Coordinates of C-alpha atoms in Angstrom, one line a residue:
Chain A
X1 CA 18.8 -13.3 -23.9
X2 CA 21.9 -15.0 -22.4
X3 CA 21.9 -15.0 -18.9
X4 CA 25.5 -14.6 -18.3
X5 CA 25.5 -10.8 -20.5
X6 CA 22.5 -10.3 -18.1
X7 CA 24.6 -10.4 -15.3
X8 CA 27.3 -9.1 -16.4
X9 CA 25.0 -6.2 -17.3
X10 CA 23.6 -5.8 -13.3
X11 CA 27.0 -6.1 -11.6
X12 CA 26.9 -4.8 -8.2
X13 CA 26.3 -1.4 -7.4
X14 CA 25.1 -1.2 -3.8
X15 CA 24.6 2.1 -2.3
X16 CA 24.1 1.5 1.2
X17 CA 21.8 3.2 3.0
X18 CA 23.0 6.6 5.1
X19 CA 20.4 7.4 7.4
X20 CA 19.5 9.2 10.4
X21 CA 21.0 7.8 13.9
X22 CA 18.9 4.6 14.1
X23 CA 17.6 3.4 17.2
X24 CA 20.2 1.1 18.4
X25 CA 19.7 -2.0 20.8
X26 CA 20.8 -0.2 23.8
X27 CA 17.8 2.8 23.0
X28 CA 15.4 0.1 22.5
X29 CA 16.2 -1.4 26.0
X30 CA 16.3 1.9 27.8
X31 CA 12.6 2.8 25.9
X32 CA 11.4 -0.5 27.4
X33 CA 12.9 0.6 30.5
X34 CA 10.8 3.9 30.7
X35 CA 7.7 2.1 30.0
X36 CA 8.1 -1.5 32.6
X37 CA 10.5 0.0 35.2
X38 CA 12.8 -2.4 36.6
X39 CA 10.6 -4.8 36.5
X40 CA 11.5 -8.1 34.2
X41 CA 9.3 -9.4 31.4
X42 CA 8.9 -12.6 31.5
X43 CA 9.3 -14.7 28.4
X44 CA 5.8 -16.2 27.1
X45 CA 1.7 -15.5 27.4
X46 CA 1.9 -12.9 23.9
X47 CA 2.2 -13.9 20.3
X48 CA 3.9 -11.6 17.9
X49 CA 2.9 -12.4 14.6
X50 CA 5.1 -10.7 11.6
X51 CA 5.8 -12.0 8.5
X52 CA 9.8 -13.4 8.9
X53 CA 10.5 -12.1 5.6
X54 CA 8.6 -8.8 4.0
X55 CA 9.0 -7.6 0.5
X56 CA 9.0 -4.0 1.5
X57 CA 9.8 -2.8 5.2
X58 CA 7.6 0.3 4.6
X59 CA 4.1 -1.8 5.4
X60 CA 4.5 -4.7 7.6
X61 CA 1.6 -6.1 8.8
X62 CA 1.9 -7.2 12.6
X63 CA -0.6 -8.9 15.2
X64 CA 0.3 -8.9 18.5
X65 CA -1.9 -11.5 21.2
X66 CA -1.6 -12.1 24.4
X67 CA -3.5 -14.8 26.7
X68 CA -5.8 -13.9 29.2
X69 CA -9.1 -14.5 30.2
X70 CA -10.0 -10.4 29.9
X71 CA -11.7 -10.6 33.2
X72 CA -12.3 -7.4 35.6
X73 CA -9.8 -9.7 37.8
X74 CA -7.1 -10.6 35.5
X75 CA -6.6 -9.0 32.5
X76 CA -4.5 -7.4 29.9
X77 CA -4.0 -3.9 30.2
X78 CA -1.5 -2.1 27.7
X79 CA 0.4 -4.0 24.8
X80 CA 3.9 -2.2 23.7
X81 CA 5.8 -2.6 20.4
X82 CA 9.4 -1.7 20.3
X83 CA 12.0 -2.0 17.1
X84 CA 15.7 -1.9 17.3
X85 CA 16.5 -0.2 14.0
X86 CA 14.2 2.7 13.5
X87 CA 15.0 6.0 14.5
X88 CA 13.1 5.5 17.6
X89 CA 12.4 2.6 19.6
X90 CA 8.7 3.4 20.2
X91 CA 6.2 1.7 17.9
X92 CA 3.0 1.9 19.7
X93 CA 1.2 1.7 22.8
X94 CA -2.2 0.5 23.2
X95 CA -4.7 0.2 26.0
X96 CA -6.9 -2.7 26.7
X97 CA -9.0 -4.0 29.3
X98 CA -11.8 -6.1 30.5
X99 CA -14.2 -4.6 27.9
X100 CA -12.0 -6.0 25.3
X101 CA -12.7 -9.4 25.2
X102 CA -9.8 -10.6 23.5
X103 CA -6.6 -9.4 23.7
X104 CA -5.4 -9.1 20.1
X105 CA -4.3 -5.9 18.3
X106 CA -3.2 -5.4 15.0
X107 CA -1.7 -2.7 12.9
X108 CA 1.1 -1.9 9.9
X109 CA 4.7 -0.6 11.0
X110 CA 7.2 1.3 9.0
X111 CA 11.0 -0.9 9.2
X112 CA 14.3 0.5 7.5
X113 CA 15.8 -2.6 8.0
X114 CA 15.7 -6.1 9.2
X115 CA 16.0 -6.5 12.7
X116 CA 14.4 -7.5 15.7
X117 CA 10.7 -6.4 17.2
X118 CA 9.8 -6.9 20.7
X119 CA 6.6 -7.2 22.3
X120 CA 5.4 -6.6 25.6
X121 CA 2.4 -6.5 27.6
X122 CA 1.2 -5.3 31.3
X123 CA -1.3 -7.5 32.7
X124 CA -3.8 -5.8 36.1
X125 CA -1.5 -8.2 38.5
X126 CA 1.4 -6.0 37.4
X127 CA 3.4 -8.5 35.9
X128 CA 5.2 -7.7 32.2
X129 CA 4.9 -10.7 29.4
X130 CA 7.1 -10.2 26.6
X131 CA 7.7 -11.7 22.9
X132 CA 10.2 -10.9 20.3
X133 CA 10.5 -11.7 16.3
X134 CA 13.3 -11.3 13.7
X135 CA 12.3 -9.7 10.7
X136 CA 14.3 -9.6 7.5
X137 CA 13.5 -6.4 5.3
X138 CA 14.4 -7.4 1.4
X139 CA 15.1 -4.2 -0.5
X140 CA 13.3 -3.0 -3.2
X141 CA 14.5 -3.2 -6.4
X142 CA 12.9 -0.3 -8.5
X143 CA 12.8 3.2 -6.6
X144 CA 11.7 6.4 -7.3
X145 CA 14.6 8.5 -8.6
X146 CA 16.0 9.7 -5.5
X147 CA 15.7 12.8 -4.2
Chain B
X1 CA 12.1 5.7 4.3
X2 CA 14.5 6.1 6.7
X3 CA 17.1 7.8 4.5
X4 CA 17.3 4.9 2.0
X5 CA 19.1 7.4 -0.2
X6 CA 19.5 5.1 -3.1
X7 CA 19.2 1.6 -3.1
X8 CA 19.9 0.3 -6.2
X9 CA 21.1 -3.1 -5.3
X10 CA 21.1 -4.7 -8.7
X11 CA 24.1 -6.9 -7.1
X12 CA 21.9 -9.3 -7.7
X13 CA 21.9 -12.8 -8.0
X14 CA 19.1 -14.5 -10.2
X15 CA 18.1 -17.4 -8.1
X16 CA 15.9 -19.1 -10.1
X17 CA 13.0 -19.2 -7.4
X18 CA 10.0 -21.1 -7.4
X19 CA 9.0 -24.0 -8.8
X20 CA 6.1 -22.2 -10.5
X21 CA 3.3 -24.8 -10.2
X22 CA 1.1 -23.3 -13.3
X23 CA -2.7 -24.6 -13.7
X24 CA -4.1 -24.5 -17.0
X25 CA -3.2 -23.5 -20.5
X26 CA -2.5 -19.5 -19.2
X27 CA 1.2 -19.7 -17.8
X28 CA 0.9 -15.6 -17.1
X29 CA 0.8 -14.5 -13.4
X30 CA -0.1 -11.3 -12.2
X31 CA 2.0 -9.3 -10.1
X32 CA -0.4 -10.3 -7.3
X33 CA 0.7 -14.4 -7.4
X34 CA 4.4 -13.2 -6.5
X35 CA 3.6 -11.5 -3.6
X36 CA 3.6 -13.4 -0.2
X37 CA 0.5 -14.2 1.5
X38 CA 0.4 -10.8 4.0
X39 CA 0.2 -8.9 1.1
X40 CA -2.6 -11.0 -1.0
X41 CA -4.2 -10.6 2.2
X42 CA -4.0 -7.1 2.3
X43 CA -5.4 -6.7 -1.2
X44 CA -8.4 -8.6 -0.9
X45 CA -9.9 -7.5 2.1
X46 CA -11.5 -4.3 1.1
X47 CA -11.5 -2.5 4.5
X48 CA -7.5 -3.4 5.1
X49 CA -6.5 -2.4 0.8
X50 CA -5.4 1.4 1.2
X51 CA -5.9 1.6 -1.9
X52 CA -10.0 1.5 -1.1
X53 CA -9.4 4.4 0.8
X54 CA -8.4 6.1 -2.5
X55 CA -11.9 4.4 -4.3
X56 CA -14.0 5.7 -1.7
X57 CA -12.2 9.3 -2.3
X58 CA -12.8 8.4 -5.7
X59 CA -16.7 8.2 -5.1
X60 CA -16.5 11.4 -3.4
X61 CA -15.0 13.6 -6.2
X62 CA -17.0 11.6 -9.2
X63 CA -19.8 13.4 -7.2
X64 CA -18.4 17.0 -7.1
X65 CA -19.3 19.8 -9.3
X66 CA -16.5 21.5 -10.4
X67 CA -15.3 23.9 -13.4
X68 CA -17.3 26.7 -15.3
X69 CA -20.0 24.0 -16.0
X70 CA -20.5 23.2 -12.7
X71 CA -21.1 19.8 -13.5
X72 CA -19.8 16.5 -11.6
X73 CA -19.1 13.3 -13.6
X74 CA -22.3 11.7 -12.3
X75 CA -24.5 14.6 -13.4
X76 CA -23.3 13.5 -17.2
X77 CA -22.6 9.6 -16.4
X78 CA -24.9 8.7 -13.6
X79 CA -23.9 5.8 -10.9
X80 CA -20.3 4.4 -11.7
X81 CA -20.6 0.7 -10.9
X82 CA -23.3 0.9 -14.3
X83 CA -21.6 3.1 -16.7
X84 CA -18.2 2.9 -16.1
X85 CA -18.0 -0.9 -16.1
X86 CA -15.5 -2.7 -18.4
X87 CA -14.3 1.3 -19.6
X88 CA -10.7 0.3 -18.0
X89 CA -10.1 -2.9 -19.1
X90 CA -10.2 -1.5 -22.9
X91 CA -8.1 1.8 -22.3
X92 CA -6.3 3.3 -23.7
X93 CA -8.1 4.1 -26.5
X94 CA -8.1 7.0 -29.2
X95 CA -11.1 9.4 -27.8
X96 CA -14.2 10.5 -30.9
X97 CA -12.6 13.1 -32.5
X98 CA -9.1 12.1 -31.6
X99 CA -6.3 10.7 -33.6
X100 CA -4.0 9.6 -30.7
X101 CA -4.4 7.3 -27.6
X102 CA -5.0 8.3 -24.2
X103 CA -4.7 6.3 -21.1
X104 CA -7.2 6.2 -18.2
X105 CA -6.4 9.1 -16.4
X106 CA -6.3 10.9 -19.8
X107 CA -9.9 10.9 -20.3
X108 CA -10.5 11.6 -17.5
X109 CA -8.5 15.2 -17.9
X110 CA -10.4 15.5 -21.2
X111 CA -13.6 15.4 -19.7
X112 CA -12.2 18.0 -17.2
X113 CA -11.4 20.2 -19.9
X114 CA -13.8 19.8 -22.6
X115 CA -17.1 18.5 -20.2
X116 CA -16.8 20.5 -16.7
X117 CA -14.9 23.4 -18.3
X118 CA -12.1 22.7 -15.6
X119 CA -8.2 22.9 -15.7
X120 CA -7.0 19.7 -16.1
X121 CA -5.1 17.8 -13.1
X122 CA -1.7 17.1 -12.9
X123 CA 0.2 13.9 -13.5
X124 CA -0.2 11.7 -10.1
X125 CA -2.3 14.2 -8.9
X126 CA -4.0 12.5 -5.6
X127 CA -7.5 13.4 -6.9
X128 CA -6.8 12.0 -10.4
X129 CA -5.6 8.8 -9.1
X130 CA -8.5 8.7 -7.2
X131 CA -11.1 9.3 -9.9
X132 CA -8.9 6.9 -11.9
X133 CA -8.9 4.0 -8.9
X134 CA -12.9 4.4 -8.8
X135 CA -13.5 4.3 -12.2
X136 CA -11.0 1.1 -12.8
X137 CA -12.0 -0.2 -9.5
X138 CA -15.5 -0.8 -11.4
X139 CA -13.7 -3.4 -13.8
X140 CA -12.7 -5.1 -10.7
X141 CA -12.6 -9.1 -12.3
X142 CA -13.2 -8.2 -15.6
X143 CA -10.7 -9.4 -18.3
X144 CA -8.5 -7.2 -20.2
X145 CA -10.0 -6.1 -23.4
X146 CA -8.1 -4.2 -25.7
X147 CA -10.3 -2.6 -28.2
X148 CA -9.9 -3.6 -32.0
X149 CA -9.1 -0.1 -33.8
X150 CA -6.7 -0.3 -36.4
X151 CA -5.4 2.6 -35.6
X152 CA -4.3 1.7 -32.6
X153 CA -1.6 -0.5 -34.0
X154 CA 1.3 1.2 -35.2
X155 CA 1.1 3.0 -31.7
X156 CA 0.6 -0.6 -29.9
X157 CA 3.9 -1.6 -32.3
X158 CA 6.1 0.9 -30.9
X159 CA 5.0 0.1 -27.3
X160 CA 6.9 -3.3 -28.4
X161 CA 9.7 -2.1 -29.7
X162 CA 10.1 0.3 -26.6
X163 CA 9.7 -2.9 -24.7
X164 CA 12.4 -4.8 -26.1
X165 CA 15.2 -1.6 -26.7
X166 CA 17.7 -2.1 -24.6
X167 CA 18.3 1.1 -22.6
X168 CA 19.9 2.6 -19.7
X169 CA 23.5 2.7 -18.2
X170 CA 22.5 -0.8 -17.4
X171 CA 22.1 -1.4 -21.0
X172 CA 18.4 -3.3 -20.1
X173 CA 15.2 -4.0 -22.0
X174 CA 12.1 -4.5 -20.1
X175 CA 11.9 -7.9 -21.7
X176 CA 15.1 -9.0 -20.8
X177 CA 13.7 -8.7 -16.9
X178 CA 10.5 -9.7 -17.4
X179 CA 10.2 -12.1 -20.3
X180 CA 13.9 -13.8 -20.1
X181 CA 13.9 -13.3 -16.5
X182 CA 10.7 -13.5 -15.2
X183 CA 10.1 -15.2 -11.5
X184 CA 13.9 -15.2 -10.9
X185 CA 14.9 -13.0 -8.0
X186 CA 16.4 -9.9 -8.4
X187 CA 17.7 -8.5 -4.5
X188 CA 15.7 -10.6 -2.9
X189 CA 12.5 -9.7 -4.7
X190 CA 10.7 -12.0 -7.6
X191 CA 11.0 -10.2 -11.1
X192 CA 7.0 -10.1 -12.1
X193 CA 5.7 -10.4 -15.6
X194 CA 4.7 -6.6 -15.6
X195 CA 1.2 -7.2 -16.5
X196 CA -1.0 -4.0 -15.6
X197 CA -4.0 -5.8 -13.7
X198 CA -3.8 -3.6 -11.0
X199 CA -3.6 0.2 -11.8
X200 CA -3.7 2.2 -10.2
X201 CA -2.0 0.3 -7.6
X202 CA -0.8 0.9 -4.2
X203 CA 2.6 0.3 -3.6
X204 CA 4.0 -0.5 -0.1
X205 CA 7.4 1.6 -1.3
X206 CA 5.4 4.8 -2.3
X207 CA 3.0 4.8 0.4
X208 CA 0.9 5.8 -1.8
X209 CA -1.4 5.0 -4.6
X210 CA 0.4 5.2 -8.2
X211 CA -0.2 5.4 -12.2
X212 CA 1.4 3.3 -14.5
X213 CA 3.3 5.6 -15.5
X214 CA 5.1 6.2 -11.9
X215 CA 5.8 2.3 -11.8
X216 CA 7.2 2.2 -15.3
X217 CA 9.4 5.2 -14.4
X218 CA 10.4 3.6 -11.5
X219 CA 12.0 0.8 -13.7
X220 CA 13.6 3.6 -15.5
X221 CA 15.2 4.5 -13.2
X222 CA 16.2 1.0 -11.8
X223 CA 18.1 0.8 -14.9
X224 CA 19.4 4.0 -15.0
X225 CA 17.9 5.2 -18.1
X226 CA 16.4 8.8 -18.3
X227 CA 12.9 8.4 -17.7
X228 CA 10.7 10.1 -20.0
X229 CA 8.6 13.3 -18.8
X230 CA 5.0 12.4 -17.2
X231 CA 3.1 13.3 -19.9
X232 CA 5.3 11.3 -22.8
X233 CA 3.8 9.3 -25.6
X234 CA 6.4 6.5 -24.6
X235 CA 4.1 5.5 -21.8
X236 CA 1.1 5.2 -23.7
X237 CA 2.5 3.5 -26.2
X238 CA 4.5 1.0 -23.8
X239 CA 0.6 0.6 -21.8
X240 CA -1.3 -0.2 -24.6
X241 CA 1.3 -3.2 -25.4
X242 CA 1.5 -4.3 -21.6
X243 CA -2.2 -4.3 -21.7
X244 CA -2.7 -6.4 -25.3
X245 CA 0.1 -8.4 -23.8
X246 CA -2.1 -9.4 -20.3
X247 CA -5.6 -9.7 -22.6
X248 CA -7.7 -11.7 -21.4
X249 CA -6.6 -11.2 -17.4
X250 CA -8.5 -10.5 -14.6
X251 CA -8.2 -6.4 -13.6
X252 CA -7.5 -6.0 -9.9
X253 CA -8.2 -2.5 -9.0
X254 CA -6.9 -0.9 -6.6
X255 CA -3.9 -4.1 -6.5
X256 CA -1.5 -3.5 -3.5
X257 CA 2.2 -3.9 -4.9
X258 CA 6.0 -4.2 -2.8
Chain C
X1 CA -13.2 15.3 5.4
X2 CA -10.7 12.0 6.0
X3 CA -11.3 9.1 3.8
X4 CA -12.0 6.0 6.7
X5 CA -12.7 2.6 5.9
X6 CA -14.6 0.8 9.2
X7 CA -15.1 -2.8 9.2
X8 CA -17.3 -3.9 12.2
X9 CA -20.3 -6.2 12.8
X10 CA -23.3 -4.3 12.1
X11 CA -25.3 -6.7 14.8
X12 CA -23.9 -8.9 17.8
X13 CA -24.9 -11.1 20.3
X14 CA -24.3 -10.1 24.1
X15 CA -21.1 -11.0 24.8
X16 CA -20.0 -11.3 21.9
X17 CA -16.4 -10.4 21.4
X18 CA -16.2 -8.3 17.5
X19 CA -13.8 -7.4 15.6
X20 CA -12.9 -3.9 14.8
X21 CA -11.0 -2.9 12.2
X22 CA -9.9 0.8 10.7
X23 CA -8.2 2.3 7.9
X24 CA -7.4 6.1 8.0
X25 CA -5.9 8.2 4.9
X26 CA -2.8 10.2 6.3
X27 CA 0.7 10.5 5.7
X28 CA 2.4 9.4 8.5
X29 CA 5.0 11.7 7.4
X30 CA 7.8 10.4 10.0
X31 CA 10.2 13.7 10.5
X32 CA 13.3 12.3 9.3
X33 CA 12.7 12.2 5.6
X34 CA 14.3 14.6 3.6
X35 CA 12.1 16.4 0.8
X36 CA 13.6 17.2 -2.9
X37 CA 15.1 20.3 -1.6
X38 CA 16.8 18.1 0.8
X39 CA 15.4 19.5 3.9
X40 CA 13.9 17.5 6.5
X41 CA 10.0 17.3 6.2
X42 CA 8.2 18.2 9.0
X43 CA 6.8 15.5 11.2
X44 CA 2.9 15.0 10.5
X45 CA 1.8 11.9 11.9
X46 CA -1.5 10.9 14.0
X47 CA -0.7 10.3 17.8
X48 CA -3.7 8.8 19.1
X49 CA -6.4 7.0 18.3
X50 CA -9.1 6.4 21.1
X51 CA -12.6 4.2 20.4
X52 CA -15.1 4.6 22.8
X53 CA -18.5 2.1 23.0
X54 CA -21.6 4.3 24.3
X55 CA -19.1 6.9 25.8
X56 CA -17.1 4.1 27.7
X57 CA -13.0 3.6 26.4
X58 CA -12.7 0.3 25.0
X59 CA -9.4 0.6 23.5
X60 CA -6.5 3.3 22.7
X61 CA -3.0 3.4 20.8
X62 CA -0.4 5.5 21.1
X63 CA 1.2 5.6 17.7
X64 CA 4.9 6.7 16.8
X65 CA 6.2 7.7 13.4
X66 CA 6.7 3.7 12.8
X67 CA 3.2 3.3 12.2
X68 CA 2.8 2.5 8.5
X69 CA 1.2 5.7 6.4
X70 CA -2.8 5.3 6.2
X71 CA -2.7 3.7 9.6
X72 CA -4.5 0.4 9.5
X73 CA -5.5 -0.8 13.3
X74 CA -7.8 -3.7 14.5
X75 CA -9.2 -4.7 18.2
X76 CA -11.7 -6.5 20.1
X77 CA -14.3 -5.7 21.9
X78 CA -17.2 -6.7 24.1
X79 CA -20.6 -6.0 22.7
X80 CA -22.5 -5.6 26.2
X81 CA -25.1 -3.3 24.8
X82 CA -26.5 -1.8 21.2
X83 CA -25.1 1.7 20.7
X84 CA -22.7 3.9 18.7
X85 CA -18.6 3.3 18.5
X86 CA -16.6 6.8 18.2
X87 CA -13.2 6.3 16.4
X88 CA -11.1 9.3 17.0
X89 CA -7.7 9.6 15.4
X90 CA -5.9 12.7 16.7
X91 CA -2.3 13.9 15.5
X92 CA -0.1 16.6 14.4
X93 CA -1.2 19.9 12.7
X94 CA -4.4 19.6 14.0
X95 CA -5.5 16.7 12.7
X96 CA -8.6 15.0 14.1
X97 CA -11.0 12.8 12.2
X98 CA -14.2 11.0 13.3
X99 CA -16.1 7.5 12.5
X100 CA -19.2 6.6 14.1
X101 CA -20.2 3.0 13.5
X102 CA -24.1 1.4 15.3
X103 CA -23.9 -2.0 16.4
X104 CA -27.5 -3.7 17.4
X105 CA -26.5 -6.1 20.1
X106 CA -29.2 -8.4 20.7

């Protein structure tokens, strides 16, 4: 099959998404607001793992880690996920502590769209670490017929 | 998802992609080999594949009388993993008595109706694609093996014709994409060889495990063809070639798809 | 009954630190979708999930409709002392499922 009478055959029809009011930058910053007060993260300590390109936003694995030495003293308490793009900001919040060990969680997230995911964690001095990750969301050719 | 209403973003460019560094004499790749490494990772470990969660439901339901024999599959077949091994990677196959193919899930509604006296379950039903994903799921490595009955030919032959038709306001065959164009990219995403080594799959877009049947309609629809109703001959036939087509490759069940 | 997939040592050393991992079947149905009728479908997602060690929290998560359908989540913990690990997802419509898991810590 020639090539060319392929393309010609696909040419462009993008329908471009119309969904719900996203979650915009500004929501994400005032949902990281309500969770670290006026208090400044500071850049470093966690590692957000997520793949920088994902064949399908609706399963993207993602490992957050942060270092500590999980002590009674000095340790990580909460780790916060926030996205820019989906309807709300909120991804998840988890609680940690001493008993943990390691501070390393890991779950799947839902994204309509590329954009960027910031993570953030509250250590028992207080203090807010924070990490952040662009993620580009490729669209999937072949969906269900649409409702 | 978020209101992706419809996405058909066939504004594609075919970049020709990867530099496909084949081992050995068989040049076919499962669907599996195109995805990136999160996802290969997600299949193989059996407690992160959601699709295991279907298996073990699966399990569950192969032990469940049900219907006015009150009978469960294992009161009839006993313990899966034995007597249920290799079954998928020869289906579909014309059933004793029968004088046309039926796919997996297929016999398993016929032993519904004629063995526990039950109704029979509804295409993509979650408890049929369950049963199906347990039963397959015990083929897990083995090699595709169609089974030789001459009878199955002319209905293997129109599978191929079907297969190469060009259909669709897109005016597409299924071969054009995934024989001509196979591991170019098509929006982003690489065009697999549409071998069936996984079903019934999970697929990140449904959320959801899947037949064949939905994934094949799914490209229907990507080229804007009608798709056939669920319980259409087409997709039988169109199996049975995809599946003599991948002989001889490894079965993946439950596979996790994009 | 929930379909749950657990993967977690089934012995330990003290002080170890093991992996927990959890698979959960739900939709995660996220409240913004529209169904075929075109109306919104109802949100139905789980909100919590807790694991406790011998009765003691070890870890929570708060999850939002962005967690992925059939929730997948993994943590660490100490293993101080043999015992029984209570998963508890929580959510929506009533939903609550249970997994206990025994770790022999030695």
């Amino acid at each position: 099959m020639d090539r060319r009478l392929f393309l010609a055959g696909t040419a462009a029809i993008i329908v471009l998404p119309l969904g719900p009011a996203a979650a915009t930058p500004d929501a994400m910053t005032e949902a990281i607001k309500k969770v670290i007060g006026n208090a400044t993260p500071t850049e470093g300590r966690v590692k957000l793992e997520v793949p920088p390109l994902v064949e399908n936003g609706s399963t993207v694995p993602l490992n957050v880690s942060v270092e500590s030495p999980m002590t009674d003293s000095d340790h990580v308490k909460a780790i916060h996920v926030f996205n820019e793009k989906n309807p709300q900001p909120n991804v998840f919040s988890a609680r940690l502590g001493p008993r943990s060990g390691k501070a390393v969680v890991g779950t799947r997230i839902k994204l309509g769209d590329s954009q960027r995911i910031v993570a953030i964690a509250e250590t028992s001095d207080g203090r807010f670490w924070s990490a952040g990750a662009d993620v580009i969301v490729t669209l999937a050719a072949c969906l269900e017929e649409s409702p | 998802m978020t209101g992706r209403l419809l996405a058909l973003g066939l504004a594609l460019v075919f970049v020709a992609s990867y530099a496909a560094a084949q081992v050995g004499a068989d040049k076919r790749r499962s669907g599996y080999q195109d995805m990136g490494e999160a996802l290969q990772k997600m299949q193989d470990d059996d407690t992160a594949n959601p699709g295991m969660l279907y298996v073990q439901l699966g399990g569950q339901l192969w032990k469940r009388a049900v219907g006015a024999a009150d009978k469960s599959c294992a009161d009839c077949h006993d313990a899966a993993p034995a007597s249920m091994k290799g079954v998928a990677a020869r289906y579909p196959a014309i059933p004793t008595g029968g004088d046309r193919p039926v796919d997996l899930e297929g016999r398993i509604n016929l032993c519904r109706t004629e063995n526990q006296k039950a109704e029979p379950l509804p295409p993509e039903n979650r408890d049929l694609l369950a049963l199906s994903a347990y039963v397959a799921h015990q083929s897990r490595d083995l090699r595709i093996a169609p089974p030789y009955d001459p009878r199955l030919d002319a209905f293997r032959r129109e599978g191929a014709e079907i297969y190469r038709r060009r259909q669709g306001q897109l005016n597409l065959s299924c071969a054009i994409c995934h024989d001509d164009n196979a591991g170019k990219k098509l929006a982003g995403i690489v065009i697999p060889e549409a071998h069936p080594t996984g079903y019934p799959i999970y697929r990140l877009e449904w959320q959801a495990l899947g037949s064949l049947k939905r994934r094949l309609r799914n490209c229907l629809v990507g080229i804007r063809a009608d798709a056939w109703p669920l319980d259409a001959p087409e997709y039988t036939a169109l199996e049975l070639y995809l599946m003599e087509r991948a002989k001889g490759m490894k079965l993946e069940t439950p596979a996790v798809r994009p | 009954m929930s379909n749950i997939l657990v993967n977690a040592p089934k012995t330990a050393r003290r002080g170890d630190v093991v992996e927990i991992k959890a698979l959960i079947m739900h939709p995660m149905e996220t409240g913004f979708r529209p169904g075929p009728n075109g109306r919104i479908i109802p949100r139905n997602i789980i909100e919590r999930f807790t694991a406790t060690w011998n009765g003691a929290d070890i870890f929570a998560m708060d999850m939002s409709p962005a967690i992925a359908a059939n929730p997948f989540v993994s943590f660490f913990a100490e293993a101080k002392e043999s015992g029984t690990v209570v998963l508890r997802w929580t959510g929506d419509e009533g939903f609550a499922a249970e997994q206990r898991v025994d770790i022999a810590v030695e």
